[in-house]
Coordinates of C-alpha atoms in Angstrom, one line a residue:
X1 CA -7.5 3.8 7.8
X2 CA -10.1 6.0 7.2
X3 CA -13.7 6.4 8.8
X4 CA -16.4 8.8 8.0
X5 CA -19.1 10.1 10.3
X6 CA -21.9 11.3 9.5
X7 CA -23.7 11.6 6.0
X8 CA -24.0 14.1 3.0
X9 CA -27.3 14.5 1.9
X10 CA -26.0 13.3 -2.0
X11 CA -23.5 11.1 -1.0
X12 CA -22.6 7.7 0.2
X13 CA -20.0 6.6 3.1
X14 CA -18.5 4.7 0.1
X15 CA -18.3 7.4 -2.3
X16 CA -17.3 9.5 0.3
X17 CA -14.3 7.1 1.1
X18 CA -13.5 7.0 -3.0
X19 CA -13.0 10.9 -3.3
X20 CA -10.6 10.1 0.0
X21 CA -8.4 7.4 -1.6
X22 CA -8.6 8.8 -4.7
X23 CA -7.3 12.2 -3.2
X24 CA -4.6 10.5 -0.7
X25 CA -3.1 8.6 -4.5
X26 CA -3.6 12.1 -5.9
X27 CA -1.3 13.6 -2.6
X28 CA 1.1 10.8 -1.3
X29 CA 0.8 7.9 -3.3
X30 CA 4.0 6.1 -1.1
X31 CA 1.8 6.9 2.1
X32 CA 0.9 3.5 3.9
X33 CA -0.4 4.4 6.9
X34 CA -2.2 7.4 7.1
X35 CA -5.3 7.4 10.1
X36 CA -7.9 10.1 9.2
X37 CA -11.5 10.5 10.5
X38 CA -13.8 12.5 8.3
X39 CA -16.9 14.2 10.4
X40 CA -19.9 15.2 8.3
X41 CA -21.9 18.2 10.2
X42 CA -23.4 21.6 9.9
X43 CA -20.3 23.4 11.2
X44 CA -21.6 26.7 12.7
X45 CA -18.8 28.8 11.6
X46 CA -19.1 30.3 8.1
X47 CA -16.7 27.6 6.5
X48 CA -16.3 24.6 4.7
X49 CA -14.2 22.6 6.7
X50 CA -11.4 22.0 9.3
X51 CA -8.2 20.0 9.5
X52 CA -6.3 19.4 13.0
X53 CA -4.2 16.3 14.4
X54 CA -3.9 15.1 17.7
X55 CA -3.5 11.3 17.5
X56 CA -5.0 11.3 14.2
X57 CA -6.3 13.6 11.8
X58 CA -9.5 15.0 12.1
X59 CA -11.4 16.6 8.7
X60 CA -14.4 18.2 9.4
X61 CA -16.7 19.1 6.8
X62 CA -19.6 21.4 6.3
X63 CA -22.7 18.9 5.3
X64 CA -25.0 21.1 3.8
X65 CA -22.4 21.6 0.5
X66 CA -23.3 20.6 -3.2
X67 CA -21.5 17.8 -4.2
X68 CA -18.8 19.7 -6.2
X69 CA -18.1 21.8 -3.4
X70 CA -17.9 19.5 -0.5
X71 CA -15.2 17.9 -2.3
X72 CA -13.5 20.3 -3.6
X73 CA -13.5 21.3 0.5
X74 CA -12.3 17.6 1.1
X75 CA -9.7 17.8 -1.2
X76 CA -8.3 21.4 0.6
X77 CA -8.4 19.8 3.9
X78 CA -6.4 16.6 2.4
X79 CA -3.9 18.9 1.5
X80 CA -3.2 19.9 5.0
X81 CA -3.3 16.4 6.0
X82 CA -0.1 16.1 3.7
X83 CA 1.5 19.5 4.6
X84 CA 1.2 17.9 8.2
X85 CA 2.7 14.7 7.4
X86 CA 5.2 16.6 5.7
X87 CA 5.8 18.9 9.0
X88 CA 4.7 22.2 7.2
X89 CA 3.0 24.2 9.6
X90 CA 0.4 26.9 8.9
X91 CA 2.0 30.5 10.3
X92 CA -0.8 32.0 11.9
X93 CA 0.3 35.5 12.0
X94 CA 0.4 35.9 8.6
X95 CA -3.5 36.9 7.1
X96 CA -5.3 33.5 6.4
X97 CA -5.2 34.0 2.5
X98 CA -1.9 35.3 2.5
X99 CA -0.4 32.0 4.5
X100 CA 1.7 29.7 1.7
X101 CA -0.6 27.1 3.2
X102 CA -3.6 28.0 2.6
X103 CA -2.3 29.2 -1.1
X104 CA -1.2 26.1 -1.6
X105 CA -4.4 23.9 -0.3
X106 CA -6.8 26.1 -2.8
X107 CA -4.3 25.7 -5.4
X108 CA -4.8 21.7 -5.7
X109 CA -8.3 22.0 -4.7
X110 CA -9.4 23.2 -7.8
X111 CA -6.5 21.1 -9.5
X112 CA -7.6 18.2 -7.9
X113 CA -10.9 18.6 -8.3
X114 CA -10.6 19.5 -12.3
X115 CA -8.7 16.0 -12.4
X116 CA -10.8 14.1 -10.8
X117 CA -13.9 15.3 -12.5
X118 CA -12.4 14.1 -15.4
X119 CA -11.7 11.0 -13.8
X120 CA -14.7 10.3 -12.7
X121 CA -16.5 11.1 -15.4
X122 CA -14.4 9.3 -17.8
X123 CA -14.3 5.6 -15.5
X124 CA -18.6 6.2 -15.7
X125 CA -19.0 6.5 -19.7

């Protein structure tokens, strides 16, 4: 189950919720239940988005993004949804760019991102 709140200036709840299936195929194509709630906001901090669980997990996302870049930023925090499913933990005493985490989330952003540009692109012609 997933449920977004809030709204992107460019796009829809639905296309929103696309990029997310899309993303969790992409990721962990045998998961069945998976509970996510995406919030859309002007975070204050200077980033692009958040991942945490407590009884589900919680994506937050920066709203004033281009389109590219908020889901590129979706598909980052996806991939700690899945290193969290998979019980990999972010080491927070190793520098934030340094962490195999975080090398690992911008590493299939921009792969995931690249692909399903292409998809997208390619289902619209």
């Amino acid at each position: 189950m997933c449920e977004v709140n809030g709204r992107h200036p460019s796009l829809s709840q639905k296309e929103i919720l696309e990029v997310f299936f899309w993303g969790v195929s992409q990721l962990m194509p045998r998961k069945e239940n998976l509970d996510v709630r995406i919030d859309i906001y002007n975070i204050d901090d200077n980033v692009t988005g958040y991942h945490c669980k407590t009884d589900i997990h919680e994506i937050e996302i920066e709203k004033d993004q281009n389109i590219s870049d908020f889901i590129t930023a979706l598909f980052h925090e996806l991939v700690h949804v899945r290193q969290t499913e998979r019980r990999i933990f972010s080491d927070e005493s190793i520098a934030y760019y340094d962490r195999p985490t975080e090398i690992e989330a911008y590493q299939l952003q921009e792969e995931l991102y690249i692909k399903w540009k292409k998809n997208f692109q390619s289902t619209r012609q």
